Coordinates of C-alpha atoms in Angstrom, one line a residue:
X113 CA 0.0 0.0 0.0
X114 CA 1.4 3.6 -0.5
X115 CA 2.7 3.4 -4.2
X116 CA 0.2 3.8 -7.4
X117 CA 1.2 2.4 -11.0
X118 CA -0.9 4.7 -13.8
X119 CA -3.7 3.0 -15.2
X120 CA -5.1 3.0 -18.7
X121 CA -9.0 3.6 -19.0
X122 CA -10.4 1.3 -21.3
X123 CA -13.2 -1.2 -22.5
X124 CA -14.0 -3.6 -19.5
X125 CA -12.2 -7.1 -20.5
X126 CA -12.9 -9.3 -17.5
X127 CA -10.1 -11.9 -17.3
X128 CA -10.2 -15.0 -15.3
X129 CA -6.1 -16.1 -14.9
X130 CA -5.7 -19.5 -15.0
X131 CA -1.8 -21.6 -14.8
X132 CA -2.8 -24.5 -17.4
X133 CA -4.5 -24.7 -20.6
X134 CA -7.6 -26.6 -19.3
X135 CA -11.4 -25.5 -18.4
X136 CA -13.7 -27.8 -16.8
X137 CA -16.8 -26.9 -18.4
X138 CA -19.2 -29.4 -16.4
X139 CA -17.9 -27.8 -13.3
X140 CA -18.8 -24.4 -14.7
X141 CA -22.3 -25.3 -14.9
X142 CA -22.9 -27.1 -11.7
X143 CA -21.8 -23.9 -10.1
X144 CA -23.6 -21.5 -12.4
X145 CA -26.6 -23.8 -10.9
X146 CA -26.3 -24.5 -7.7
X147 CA -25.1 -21.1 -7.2
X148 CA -27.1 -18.7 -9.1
X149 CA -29.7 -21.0 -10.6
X150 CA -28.7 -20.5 -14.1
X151 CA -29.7 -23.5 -16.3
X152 CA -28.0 -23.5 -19.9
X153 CA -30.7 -23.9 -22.1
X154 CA -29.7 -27.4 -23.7
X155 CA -29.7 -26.9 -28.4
X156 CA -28.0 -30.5 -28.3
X157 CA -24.3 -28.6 -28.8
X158 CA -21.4 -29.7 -26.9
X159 CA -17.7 -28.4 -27.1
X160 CA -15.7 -31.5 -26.9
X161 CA -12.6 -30.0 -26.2
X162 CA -13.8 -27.7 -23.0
X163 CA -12.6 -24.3 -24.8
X164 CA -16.1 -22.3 -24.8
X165 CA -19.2 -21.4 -23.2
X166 CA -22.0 -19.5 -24.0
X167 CA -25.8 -19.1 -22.6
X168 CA -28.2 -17.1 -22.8
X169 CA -29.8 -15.6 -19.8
X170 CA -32.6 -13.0 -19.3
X171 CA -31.9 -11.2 -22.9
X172 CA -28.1 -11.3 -22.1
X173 CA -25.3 -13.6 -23.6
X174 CA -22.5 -14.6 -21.1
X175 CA -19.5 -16.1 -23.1
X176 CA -16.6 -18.2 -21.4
X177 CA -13.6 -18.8 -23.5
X178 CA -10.3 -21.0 -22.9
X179 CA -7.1 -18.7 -24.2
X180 CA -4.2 -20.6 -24.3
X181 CA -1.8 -17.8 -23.8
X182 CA -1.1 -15.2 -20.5
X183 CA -2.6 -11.7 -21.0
X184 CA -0.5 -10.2 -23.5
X185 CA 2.9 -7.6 -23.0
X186 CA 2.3 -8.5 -19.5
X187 CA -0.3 -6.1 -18.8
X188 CA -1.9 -8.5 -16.0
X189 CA 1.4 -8.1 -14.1
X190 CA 1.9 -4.7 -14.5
X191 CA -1.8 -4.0 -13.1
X192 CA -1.1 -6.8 -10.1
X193 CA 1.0 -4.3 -8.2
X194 CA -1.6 -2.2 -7.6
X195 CA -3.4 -4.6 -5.4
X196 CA -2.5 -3.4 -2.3
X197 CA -4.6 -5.9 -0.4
X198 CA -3.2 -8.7 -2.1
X199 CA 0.5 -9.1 -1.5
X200 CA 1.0 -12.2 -3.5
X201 CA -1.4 -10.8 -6.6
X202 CA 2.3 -10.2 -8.8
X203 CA 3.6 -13.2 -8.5
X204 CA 0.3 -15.0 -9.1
X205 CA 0.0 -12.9 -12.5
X206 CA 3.7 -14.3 -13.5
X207 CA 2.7 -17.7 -13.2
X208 CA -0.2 -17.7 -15.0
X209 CA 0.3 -19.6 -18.7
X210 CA -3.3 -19.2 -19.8
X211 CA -6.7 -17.5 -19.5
X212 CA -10.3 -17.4 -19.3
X213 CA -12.3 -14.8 -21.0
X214 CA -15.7 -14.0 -19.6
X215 CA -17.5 -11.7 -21.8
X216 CA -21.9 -10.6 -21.0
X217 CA -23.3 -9.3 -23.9
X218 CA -26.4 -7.5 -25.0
X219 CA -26.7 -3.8 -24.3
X220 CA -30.4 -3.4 -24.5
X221 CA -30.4 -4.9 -20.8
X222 CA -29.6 -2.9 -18.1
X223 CA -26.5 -2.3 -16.7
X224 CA -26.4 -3.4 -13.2
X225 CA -27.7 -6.6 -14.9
X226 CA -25.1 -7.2 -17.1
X227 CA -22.4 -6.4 -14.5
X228 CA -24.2 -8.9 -12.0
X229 CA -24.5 -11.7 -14.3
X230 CA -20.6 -10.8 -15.6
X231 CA -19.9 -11.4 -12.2
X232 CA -21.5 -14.5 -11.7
X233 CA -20.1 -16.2 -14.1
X234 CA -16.2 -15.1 -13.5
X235 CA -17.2 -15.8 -9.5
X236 CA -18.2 -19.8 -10.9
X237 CA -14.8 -19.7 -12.9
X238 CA -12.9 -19.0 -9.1
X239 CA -14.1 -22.7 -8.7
X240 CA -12.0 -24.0 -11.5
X241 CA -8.8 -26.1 -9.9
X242 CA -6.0 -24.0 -11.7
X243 CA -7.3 -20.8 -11.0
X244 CA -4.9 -18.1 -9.5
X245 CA -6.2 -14.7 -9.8
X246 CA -8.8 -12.7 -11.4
X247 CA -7.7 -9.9 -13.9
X248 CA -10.4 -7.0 -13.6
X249 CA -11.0 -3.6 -12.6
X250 CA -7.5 -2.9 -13.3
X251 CA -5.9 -5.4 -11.0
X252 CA -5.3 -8.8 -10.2
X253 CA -7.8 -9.9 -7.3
X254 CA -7.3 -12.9 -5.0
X255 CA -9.9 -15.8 -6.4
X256 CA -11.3 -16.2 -2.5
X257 CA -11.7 -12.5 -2.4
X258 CA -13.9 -12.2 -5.8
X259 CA -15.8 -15.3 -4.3
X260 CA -16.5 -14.0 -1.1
X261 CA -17.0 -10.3 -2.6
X262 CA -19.5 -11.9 -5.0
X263 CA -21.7 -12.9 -2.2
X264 CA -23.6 -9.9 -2.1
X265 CA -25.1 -10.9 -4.5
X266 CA -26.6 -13.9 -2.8
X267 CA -27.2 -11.4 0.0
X268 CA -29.4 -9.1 -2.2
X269 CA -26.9 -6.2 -2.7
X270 CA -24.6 -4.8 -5.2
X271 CA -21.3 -6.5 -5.7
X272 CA -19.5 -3.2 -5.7
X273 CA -16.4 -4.7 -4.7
X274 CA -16.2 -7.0 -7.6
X275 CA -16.8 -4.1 -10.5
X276 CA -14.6 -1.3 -8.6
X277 CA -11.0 -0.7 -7.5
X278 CA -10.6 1.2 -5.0
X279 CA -6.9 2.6 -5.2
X280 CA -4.9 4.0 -2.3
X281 CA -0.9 5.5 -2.1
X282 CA 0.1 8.3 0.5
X283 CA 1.2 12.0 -0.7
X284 CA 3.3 12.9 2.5
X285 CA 1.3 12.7 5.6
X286 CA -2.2 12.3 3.5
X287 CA -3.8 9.8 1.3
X288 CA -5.2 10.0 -2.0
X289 CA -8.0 7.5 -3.5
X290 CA -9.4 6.8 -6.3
X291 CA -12.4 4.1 -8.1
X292 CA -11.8 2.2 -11.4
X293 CA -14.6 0.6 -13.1
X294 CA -17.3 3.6 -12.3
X295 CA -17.3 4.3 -16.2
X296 CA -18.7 0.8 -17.3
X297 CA -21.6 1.8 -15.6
X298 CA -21.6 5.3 -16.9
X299 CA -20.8 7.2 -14.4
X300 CA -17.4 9.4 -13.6
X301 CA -14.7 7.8 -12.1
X302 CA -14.2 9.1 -8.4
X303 CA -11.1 11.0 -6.1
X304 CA -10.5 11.6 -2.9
X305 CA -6.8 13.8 -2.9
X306 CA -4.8 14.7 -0.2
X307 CA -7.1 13.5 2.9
X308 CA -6.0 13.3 6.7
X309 CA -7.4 10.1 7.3
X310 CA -6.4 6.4 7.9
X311 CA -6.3 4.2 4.6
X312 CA -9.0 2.0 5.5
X313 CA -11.5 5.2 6.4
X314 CA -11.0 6.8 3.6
X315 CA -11.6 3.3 0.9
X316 CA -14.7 3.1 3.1
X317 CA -15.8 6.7 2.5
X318 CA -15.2 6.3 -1.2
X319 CA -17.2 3.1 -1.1
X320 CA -19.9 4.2 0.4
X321 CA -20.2 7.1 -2.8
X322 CA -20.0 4.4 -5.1
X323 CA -22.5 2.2 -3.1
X324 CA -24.8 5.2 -3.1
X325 CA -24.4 6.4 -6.9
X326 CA -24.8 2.8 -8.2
X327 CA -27.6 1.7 -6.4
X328 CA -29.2 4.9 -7.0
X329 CA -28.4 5.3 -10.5
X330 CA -27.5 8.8 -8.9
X331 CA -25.4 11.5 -11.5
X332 CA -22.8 13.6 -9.6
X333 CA -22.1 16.6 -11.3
X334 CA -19.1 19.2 -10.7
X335 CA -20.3 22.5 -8.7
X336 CA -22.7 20.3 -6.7
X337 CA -22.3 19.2 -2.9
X338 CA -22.9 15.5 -1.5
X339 CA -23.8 14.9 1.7
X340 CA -25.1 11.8 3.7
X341 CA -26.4 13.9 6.8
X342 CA -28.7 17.3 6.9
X343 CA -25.5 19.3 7.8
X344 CA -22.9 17.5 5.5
X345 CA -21.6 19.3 2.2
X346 CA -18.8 17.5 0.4
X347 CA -18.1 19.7 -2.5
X348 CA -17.7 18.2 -6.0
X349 CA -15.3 19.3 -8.7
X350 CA -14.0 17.8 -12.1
X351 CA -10.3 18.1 -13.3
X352 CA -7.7 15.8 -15.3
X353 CA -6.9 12.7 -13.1
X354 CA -3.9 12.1 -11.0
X355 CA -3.8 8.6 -12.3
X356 CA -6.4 7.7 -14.8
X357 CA -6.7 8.3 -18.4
X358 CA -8.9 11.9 -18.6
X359 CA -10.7 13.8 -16.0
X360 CA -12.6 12.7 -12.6
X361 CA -15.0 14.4 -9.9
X362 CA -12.9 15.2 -7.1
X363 CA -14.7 14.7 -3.4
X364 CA -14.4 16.7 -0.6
X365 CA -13.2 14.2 2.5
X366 CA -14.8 14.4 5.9
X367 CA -14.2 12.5 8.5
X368 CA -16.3 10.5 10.2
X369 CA -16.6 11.7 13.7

């Protein structure tokens, strides 16, 4: 925790790091099952050699596929050292030899839809034997975490900690934050700079805004104020990003007293 490595913005690609060329497919479908009670919808097709999946599932298509290959110019490794939570997440990226792509399409469903059911099916790829780490969100997340993160899901809420990073490194005696994965949902990425506060209060204070703008489908806008009390006013601004690709909304911090 402390250091930052600059991220590229880009199209979601939600990458499930595996260290052998293999995917149990009839494992993949017991858990989608017994977990989430998705049933593949049987057109008398099977893939003989484990490499693909693909079902439809309320007007969305989630697609698995075996890639025999690591994540290309290392990106995967590079991103792994921002997980500060995670301090084997590096080394876990440079043993990988192959990967599985997970991939829900179908825009005319709604987001939070897609990103649940995206993260249902990676969270049923966690149970495959060679799996080592996630690649998503800009970093390389421990399988149990995404598993256990995923289980809001079961518990009727939002997995917000399976679609966003929340980044941390100190400036001096203060802490900066930041999200990464606000803008597949269409919303600006979030900041917090130069806050007097513990790591693990501030992360929470930034998740709490995500929490709240996701589950609201709420719009922040620069010049406006947020608060969570009658007397709070966190003032909102927008400027080029510290460490994204383009511009964010800056949040006022306050503690939590």
């Amino acid at each position: 925790i402390g250091q930052v490595h600059p991220l590229k913005q880009k199209e979601p690609g939600f990458v499930l790091i595996v260290d052998d060329a293999e995917m149990n497919r009839l494992l993949l479908k017991e858990v989608l099952h017994e977990k989430y009670r998705i049933i593949e919808a049987e057109d008398g097709e099977e893939n003989a050699d484990n490499t693909s999946f693909v079902i439809c599932v309320g007007g969305m298509m989630a697609a698995v596929s075996l890639i025999e290959a690591p994540v290309p110019e290392e990106e995967a490794v590079a991103n792994a050292a921002n997980n500060y939570m995670w301090p084997g997440a590096v080394a876990a990226a440079k043993a990988h030899t192959a990967q599985i792509l997970v991939a829900v399409l179908g825009n005319q469903a709604p987001v939070l839809e897609r990103g649940k059911l995206l993260v249902k099916f990676i969270a049923a790829c966690c149970k495959q034997e060679t799996v080592l780490g996630v690649y998503t969100s800009g970093t390389v997340f421990q399988p149990q975490f995404y598993l256990d993160a995923a289980q809001m899901l079961t518990d009727g809420g939002l997995p917000v900690l399976n679609w966003i990073y929340f980044g941390l490194y100190q400036e001096g005696k203060t802490w900066n934050a930041y999200t990464y994965g606000m803008r597949m949902f269409g919303k600006e990425e979030m900041e917090v700079l130069q806050a007097d506060a513990k790591p693990e209060e501030l992360r929470n204070f930034l998740l709490d805004i995500v929490y709240y703008v996701l589950d609201g489908n709420v719009t922040l806008h620069a010049g406006e104020t947020l608060g969570f009390s009658e007397n709070q006013k966190l003032p909102i601004t927008c400027s080029k990003s510290e460490v994204l690709e383009g511009s964010t909304l800056k949040i006022g911090f306050t503690a939590n007293k």
